[in-house]
GROMACS .gro file of N, CA and C in nm:
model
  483
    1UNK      N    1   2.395   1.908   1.742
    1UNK     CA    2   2.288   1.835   1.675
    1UNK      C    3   2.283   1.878   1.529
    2UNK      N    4   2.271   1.784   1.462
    2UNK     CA    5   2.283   1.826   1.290
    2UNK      C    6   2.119   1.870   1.275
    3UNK      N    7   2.153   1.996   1.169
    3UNK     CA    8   1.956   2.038   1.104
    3UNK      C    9   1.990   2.023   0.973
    4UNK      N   10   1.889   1.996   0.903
    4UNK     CA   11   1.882   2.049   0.766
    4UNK      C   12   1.779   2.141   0.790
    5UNK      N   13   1.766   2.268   0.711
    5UNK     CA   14   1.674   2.339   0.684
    5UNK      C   15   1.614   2.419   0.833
    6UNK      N   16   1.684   2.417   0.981
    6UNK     CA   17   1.623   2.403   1.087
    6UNK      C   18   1.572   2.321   1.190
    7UNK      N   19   1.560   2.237   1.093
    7UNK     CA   20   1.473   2.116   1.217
    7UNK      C   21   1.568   2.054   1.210
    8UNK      N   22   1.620   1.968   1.360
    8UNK     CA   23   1.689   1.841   1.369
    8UNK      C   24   1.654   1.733   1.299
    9UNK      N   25   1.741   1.669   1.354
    9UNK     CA   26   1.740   1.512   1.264
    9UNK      C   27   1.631   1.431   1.330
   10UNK      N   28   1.623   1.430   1.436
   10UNK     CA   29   1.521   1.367   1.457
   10UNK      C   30   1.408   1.402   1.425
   11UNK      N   31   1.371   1.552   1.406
   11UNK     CA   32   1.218   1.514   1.405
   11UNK      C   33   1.184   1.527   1.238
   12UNK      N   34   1.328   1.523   1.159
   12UNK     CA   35   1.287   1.485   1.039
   12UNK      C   36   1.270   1.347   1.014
   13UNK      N   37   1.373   1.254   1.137
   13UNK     CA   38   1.313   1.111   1.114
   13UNK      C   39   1.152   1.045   1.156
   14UNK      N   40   1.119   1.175   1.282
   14UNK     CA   41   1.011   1.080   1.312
   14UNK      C   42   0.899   1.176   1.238
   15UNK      N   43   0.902   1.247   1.125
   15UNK     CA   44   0.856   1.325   1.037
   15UNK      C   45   0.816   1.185   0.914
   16UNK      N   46   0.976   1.168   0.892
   16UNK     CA   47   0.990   1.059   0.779
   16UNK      C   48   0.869   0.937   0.808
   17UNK      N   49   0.870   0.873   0.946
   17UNK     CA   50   0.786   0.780   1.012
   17UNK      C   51   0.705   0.797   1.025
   18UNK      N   52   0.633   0.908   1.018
   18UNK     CA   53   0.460   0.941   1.017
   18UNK      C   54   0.448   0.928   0.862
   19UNK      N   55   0.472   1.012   0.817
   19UNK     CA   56   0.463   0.954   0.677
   19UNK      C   57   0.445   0.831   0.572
   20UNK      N   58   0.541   0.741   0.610
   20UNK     CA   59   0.548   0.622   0.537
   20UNK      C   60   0.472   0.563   0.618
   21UNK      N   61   0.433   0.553   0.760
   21UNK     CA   62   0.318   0.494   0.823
   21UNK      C   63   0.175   0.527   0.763
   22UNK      N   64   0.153   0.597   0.731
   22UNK     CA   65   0.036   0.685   0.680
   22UNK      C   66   0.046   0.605   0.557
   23UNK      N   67   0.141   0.637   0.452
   23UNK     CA   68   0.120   0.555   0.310
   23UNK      C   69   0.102   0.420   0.351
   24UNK      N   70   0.137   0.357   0.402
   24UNK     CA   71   0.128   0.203   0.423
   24UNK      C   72   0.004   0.167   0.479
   25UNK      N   73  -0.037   0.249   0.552
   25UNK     CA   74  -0.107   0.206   0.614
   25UNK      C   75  -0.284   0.291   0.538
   26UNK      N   76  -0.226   0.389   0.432
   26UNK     CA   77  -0.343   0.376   0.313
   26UNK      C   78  -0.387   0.283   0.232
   27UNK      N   79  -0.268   0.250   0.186
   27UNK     CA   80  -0.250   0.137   0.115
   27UNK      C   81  -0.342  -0.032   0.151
   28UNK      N   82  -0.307  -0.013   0.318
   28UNK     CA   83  -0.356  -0.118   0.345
   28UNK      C   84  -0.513  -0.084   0.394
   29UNK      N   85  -0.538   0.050   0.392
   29UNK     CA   86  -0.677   0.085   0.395
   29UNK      C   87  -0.779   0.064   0.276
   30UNK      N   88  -0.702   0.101   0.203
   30UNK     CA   89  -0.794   0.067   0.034
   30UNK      C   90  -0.813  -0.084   0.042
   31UNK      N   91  -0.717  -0.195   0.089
   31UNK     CA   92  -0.732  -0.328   0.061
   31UNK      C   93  -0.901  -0.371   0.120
   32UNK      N   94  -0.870  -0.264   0.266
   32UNK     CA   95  -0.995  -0.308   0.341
   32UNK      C   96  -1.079  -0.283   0.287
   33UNK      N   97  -1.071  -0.164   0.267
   33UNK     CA   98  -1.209  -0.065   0.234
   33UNK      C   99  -1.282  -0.117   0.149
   34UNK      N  100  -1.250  -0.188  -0.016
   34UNK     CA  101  -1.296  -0.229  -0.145
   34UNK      C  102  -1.319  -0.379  -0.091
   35UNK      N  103  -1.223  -0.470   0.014
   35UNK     CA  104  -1.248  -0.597   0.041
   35UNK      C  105  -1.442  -0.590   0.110
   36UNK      N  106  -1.400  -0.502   0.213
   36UNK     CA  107  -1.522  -0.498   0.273
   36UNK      C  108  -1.696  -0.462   0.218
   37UNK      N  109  -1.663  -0.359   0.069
   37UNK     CA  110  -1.798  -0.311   0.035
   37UNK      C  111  -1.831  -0.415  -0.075
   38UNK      N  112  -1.699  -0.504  -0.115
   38UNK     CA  113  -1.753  -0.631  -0.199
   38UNK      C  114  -1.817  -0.703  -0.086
   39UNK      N  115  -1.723  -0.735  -0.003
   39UNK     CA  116  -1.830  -0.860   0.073
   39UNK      C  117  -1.954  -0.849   0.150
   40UNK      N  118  -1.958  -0.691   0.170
   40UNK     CA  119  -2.138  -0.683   0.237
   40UNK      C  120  -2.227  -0.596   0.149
   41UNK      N  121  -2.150  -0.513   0.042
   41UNK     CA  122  -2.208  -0.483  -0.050
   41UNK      C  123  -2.224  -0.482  -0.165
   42UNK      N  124  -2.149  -0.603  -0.267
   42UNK     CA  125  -2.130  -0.628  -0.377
   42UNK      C  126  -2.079  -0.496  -0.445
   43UNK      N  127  -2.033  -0.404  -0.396
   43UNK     CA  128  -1.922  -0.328  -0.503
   43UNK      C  129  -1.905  -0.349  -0.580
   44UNK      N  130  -2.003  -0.338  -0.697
   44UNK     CA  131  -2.003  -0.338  -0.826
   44UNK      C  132  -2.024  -0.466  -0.856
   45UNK      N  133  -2.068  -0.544  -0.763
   45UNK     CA  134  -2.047  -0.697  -0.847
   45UNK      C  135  -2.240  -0.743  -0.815
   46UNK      N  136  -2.304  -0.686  -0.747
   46UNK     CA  137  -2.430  -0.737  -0.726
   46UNK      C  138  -2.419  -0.817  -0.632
   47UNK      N  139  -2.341  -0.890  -0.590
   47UNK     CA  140  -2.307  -1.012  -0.479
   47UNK      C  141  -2.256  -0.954  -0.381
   48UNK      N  142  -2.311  -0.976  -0.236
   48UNK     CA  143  -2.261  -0.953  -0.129
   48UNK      C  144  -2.252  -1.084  -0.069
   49UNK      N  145  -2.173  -1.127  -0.062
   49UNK     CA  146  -2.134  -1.313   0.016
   49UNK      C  147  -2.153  -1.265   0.173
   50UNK      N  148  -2.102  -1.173   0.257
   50UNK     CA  149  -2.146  -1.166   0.365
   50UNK      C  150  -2.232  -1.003   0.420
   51UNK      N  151  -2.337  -1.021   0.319
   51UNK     CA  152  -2.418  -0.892   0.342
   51UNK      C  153  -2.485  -0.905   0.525
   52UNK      N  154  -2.474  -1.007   0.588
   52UNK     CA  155  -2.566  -0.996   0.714
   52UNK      C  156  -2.450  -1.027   0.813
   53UNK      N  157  -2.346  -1.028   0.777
   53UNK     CA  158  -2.211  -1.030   0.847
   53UNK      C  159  -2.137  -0.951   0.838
   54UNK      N  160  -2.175  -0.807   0.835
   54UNK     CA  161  -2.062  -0.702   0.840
   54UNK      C  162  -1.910  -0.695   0.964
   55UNK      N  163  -1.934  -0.721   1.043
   55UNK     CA  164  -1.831  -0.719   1.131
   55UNK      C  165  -1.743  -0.824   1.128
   56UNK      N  166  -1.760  -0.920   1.075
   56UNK     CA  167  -1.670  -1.034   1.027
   56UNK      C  168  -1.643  -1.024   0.915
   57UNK      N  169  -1.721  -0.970   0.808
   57UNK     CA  170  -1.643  -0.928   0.696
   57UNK      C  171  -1.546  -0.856   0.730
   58UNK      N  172  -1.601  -0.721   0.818
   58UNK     CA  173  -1.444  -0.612   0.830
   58UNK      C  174  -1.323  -0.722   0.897
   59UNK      N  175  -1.374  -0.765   1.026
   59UNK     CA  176  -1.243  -0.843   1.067
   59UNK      C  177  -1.135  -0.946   0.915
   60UNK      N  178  -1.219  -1.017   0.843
   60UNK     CA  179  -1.176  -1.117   0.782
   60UNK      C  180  -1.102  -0.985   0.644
   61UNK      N  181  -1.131  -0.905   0.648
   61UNK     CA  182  -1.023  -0.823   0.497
   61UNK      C  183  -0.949  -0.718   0.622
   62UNK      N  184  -0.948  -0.702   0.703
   62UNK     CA  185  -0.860  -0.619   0.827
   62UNK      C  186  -0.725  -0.761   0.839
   63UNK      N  187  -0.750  -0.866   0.891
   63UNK     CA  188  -0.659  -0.985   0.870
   63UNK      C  189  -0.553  -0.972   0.722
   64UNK      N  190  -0.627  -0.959   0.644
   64UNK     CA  191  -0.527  -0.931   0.513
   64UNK      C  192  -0.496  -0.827   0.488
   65UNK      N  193  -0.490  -0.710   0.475
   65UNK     CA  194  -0.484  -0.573   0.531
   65UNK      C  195  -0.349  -0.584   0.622
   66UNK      N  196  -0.367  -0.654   0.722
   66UNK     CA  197  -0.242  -0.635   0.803
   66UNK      C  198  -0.130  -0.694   0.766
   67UNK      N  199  -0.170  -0.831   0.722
   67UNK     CA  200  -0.067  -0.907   0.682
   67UNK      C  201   0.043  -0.764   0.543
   68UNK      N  202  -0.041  -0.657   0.505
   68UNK     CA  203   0.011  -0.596   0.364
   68UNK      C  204   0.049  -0.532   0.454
   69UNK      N  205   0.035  -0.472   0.589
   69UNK     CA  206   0.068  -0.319   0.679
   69UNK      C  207   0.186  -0.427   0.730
   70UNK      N  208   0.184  -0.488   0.820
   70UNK     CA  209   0.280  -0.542   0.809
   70UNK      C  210   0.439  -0.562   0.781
   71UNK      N  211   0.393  -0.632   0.605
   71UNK     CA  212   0.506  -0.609   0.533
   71UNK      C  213   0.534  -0.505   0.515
   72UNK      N  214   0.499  -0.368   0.501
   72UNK     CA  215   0.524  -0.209   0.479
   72UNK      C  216   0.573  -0.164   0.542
   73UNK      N  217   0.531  -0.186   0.664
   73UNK     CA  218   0.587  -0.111   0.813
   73UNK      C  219   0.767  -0.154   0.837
   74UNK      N  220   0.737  -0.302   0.819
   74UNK     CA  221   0.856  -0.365   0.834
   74UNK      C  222   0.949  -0.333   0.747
   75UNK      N  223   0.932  -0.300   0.590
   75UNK     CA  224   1.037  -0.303   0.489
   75UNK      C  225   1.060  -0.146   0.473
   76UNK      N  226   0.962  -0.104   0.534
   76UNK     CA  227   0.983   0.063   0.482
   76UNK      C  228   0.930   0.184   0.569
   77UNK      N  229   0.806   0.177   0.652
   77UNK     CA  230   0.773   0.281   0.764
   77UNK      C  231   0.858   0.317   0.870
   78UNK      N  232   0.948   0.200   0.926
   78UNK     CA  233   0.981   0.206   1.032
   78UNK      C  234   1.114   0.160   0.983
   79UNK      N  235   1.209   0.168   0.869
   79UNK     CA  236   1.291   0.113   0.858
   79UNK      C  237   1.395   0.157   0.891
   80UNK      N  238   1.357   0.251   1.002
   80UNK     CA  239   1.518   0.270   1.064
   80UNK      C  240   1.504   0.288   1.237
   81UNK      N  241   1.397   0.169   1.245
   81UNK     CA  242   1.369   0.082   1.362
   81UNK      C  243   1.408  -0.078   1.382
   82UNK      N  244   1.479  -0.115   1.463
   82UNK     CA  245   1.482  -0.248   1.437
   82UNK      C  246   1.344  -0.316   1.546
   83UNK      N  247   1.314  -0.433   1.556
   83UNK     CA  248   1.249  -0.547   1.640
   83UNK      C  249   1.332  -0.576   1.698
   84UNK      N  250   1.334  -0.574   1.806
   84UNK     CA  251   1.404  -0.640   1.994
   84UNK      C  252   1.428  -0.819   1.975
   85UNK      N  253   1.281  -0.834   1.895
   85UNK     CA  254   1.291  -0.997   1.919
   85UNK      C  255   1.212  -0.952   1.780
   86UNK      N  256   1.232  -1.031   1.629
   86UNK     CA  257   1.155  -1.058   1.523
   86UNK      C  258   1.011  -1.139   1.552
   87UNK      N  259   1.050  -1.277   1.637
   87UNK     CA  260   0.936  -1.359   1.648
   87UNK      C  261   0.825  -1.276   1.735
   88UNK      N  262   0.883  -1.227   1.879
   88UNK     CA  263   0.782  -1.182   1.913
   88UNK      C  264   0.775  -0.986   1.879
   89UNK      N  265   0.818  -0.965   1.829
   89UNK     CA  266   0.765  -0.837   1.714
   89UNK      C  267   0.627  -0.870   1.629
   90UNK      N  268   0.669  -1.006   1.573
   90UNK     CA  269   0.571  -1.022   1.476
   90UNK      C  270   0.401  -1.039   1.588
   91UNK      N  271   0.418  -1.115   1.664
   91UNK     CA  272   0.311  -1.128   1.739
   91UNK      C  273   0.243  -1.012   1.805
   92UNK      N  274   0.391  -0.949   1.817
   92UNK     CA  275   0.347  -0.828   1.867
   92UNK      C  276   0.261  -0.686   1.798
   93UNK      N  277   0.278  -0.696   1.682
   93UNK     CA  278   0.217  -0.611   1.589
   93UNK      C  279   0.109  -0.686   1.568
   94UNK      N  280   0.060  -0.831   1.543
   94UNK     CA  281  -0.063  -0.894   1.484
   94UNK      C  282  -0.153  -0.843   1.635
   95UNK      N  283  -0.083  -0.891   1.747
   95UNK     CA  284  -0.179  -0.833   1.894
   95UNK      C  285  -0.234  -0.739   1.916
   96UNK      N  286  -0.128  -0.642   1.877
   96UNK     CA  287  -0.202  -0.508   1.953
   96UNK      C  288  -0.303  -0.451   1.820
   97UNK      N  289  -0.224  -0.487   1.718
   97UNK     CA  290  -0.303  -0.471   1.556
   97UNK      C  291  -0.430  -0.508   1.588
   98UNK      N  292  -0.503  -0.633   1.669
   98UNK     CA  293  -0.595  -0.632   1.707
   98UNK      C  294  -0.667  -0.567   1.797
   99UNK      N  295  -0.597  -0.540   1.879
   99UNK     CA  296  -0.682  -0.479   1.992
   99UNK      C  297  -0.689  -0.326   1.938
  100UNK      N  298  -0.593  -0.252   1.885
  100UNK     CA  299  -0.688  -0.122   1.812
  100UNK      C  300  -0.780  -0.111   1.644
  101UNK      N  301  -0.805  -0.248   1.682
  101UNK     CA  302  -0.900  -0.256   1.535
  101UNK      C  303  -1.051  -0.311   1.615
  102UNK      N  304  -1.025  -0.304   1.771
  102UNK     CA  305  -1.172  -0.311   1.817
  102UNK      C  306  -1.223  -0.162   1.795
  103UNK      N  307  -1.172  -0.073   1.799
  103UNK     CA  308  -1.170   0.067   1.765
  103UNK      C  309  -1.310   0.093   1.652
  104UNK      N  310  -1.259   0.041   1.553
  104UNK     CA  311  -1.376   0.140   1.417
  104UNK      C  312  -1.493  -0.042   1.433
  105UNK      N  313  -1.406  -0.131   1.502
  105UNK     CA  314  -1.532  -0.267   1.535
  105UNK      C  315  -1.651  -0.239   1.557
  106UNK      N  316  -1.579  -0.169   1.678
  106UNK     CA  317  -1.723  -0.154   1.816
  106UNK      C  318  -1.756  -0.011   1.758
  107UNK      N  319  -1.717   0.090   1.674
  107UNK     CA  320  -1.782   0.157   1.575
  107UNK      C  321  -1.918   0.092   1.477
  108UNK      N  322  -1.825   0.057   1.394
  108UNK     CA  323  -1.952  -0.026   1.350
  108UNK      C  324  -2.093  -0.131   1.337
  109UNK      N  325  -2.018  -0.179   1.461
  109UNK     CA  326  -2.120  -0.249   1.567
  109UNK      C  327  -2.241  -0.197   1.638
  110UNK      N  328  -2.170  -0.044   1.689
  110UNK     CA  329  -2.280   0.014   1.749
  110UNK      C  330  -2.388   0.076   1.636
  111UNK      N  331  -2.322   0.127   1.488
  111UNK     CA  332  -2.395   0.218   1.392
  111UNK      C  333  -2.478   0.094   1.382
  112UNK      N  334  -2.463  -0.039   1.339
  112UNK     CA  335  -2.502  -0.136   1.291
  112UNK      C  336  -2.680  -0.160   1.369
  113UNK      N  337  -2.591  -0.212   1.522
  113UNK     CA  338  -2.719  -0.298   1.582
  113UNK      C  339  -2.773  -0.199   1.724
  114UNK      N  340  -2.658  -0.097   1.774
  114UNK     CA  341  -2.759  -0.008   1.805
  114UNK      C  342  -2.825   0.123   1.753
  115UNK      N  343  -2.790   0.160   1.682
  115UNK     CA  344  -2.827   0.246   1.600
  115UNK      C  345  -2.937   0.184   1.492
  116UNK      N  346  -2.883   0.097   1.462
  116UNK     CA  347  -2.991   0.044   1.316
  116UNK      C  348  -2.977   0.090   1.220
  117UNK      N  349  -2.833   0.152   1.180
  117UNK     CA  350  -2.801   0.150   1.032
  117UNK      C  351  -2.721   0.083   0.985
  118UNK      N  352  -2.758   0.051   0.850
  118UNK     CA  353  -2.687  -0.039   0.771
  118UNK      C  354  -2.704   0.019   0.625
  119UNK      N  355  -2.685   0.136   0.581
  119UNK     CA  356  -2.647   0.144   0.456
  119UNK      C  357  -2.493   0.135   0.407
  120UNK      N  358  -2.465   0.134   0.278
  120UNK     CA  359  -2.284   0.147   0.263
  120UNK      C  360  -2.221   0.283   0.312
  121UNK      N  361  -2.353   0.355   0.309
  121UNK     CA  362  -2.260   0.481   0.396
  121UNK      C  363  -2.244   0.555   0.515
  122UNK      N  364  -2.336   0.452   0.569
  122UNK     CA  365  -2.338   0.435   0.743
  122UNK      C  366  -2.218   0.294   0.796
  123UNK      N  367  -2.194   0.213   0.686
  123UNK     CA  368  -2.100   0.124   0.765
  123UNK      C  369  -1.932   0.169   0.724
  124UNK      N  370  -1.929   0.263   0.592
  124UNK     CA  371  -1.840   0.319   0.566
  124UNK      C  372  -1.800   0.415   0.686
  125UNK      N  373  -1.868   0.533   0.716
  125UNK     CA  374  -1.845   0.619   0.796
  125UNK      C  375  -1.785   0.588   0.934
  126UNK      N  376  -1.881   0.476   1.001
  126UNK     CA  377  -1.901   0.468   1.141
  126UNK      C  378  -1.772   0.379   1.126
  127UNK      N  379  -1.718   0.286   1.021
  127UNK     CA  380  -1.580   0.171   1.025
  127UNK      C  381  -1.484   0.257   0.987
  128UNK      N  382  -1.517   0.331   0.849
  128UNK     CA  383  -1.382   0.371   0.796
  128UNK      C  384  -1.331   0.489   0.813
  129UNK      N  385  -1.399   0.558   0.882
  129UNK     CA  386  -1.433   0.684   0.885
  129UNK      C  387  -1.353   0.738   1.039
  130UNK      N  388  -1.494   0.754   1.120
  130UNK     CA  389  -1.487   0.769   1.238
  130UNK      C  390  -1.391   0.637   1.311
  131UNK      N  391  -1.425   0.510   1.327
  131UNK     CA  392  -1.352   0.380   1.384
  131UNK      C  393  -1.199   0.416   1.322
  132UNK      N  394  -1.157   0.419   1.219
  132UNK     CA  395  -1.017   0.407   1.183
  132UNK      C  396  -0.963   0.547   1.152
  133UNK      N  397  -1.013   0.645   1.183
  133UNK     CA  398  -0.980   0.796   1.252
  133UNK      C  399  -0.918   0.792   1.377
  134UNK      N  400  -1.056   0.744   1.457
  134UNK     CA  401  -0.999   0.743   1.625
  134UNK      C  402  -0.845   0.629   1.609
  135UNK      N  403  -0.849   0.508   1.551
  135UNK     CA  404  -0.744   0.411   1.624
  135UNK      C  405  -0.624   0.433   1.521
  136UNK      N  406  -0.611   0.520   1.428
  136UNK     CA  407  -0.492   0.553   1.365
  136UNK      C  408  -0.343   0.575   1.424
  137UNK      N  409  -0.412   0.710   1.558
  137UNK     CA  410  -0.348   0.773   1.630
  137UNK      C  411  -0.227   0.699   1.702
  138UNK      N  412  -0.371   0.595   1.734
  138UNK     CA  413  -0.315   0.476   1.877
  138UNK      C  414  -0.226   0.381   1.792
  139UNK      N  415  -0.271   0.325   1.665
  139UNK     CA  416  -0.180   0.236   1.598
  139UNK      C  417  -0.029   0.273   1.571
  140UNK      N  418  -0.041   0.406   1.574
  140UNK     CA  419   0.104   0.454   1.521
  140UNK      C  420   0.220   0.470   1.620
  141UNK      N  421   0.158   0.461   1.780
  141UNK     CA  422   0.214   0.493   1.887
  141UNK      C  423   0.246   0.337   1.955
  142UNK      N  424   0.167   0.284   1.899
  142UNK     CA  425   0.158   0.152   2.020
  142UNK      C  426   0.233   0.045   1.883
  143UNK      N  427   0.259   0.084   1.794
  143UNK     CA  428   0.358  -0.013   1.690
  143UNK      C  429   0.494   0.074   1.709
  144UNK      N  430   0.532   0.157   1.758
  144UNK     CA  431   0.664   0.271   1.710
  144UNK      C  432   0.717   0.187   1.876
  145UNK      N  433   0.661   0.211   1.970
  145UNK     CA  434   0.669   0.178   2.111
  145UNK      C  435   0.663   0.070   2.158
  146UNK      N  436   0.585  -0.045   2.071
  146UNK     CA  437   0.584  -0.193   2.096
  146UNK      C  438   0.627  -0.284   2.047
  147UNK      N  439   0.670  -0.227   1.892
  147UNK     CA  440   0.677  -0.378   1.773
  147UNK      C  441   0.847  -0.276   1.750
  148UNK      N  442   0.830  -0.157   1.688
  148UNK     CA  443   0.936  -0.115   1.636
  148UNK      C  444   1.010  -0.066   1.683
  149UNK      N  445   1.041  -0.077   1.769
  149UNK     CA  446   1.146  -0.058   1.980
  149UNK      C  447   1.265   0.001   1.951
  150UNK      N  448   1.321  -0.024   1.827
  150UNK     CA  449   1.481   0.021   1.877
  150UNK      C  450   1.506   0.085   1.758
  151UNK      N  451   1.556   0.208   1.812
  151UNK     CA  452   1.593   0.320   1.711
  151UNK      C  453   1.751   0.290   1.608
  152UNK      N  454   1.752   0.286   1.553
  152UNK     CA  455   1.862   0.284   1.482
  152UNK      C  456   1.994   0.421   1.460
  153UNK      N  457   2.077   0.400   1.495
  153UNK     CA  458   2.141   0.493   1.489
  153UNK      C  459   2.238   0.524   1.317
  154UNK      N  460   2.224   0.641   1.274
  154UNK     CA  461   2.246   0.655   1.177
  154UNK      C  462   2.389   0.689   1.142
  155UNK      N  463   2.456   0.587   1.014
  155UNK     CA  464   2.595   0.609   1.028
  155UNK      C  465   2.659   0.776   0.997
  156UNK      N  466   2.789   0.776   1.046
  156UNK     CA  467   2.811   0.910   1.100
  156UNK      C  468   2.860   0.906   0.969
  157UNK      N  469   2.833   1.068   0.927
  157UNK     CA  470   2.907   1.121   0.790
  157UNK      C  471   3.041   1.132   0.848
  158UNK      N  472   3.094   1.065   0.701
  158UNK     CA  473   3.256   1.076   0.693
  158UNK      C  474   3.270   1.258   0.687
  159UNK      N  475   3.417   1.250   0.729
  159UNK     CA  476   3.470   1.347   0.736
  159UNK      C  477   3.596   1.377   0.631
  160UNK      N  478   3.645   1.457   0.520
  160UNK     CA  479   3.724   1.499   0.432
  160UNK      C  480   3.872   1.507   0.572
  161UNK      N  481   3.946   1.462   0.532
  161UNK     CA  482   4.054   1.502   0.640
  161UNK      C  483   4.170   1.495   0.544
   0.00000   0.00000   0.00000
């Protein structure tokens, strides 16, 4: 088994893959994060267009958000994963992309309407915080295992002969 430095190759690749998952998927956190405190809290703008719709705001900038995680994951997190099937890869990441974004949802849902808070830093915490803490974990396992299936094998270093 080849090391650099000690560690094998693999777990510098799936080292490499936590990583660029993490950036991409910051990246596509900031989209949310600033989409969401404009639309229920006017972030700097005074206007909140869906101040009494927080949970559809998060869903509706989480939708674009992914569409950016997405493209990231695909061109660069996982890029030495291929898709089994592209078409249903793609479905397959928008699916389950949903079902662990009920995660910081039903977070915020509960801070929201059972709890009864609604400041920006009770819907921050309980969505961005705690909700996309817990489903990080799960996103990174259930896209590596569901969408990004097949490992790529890396070409063999030439040999001087």
């Amino acid at each position: 088994m080849s090391t650099t430095s000690g560690r094998p190759r693999s777990t510098r690749r799936l080292l490499g893959e936590v990583l660029r998952f993490l950036t991409v998927g910051g990246v596509a956190t900031l989209v949310s994060f600033v989409g969401f405190n404009l639309l229920v809290h006017g972030l700097g703008t005074g206007s909140a267009p869906m101040r009494d719709q927080p949970v559809a705001a998060f869903v509706l900038v989480n939708v674009l958000a992914g569409c950016l995680a997405y493209a990231g994951m695909r061109a660069w997190a996982f890029r030495d994963r291929e898709v089994s099937n592209p078409s249903t890869g793609l479905l397959r990441f928008f699916g389950l992309g949903a079902l662990t974004m009920l995660v910081p949802v039903v977070c915020l849902w509960v801070s929201r309407y059972v709890l009864g808070l609604s400041s920006p830093l009770a819907d921050n915490v309980s969505a961005n915080v705690v909700g996309l803490g817990l489903s990080v974990v799960l996103r990174f396992w259930v896209f590596r295992r569901f969408v990004f299936d097949q490992a790529v094998e890396p070409e063999p270093v030439g040999r001087a002969g």
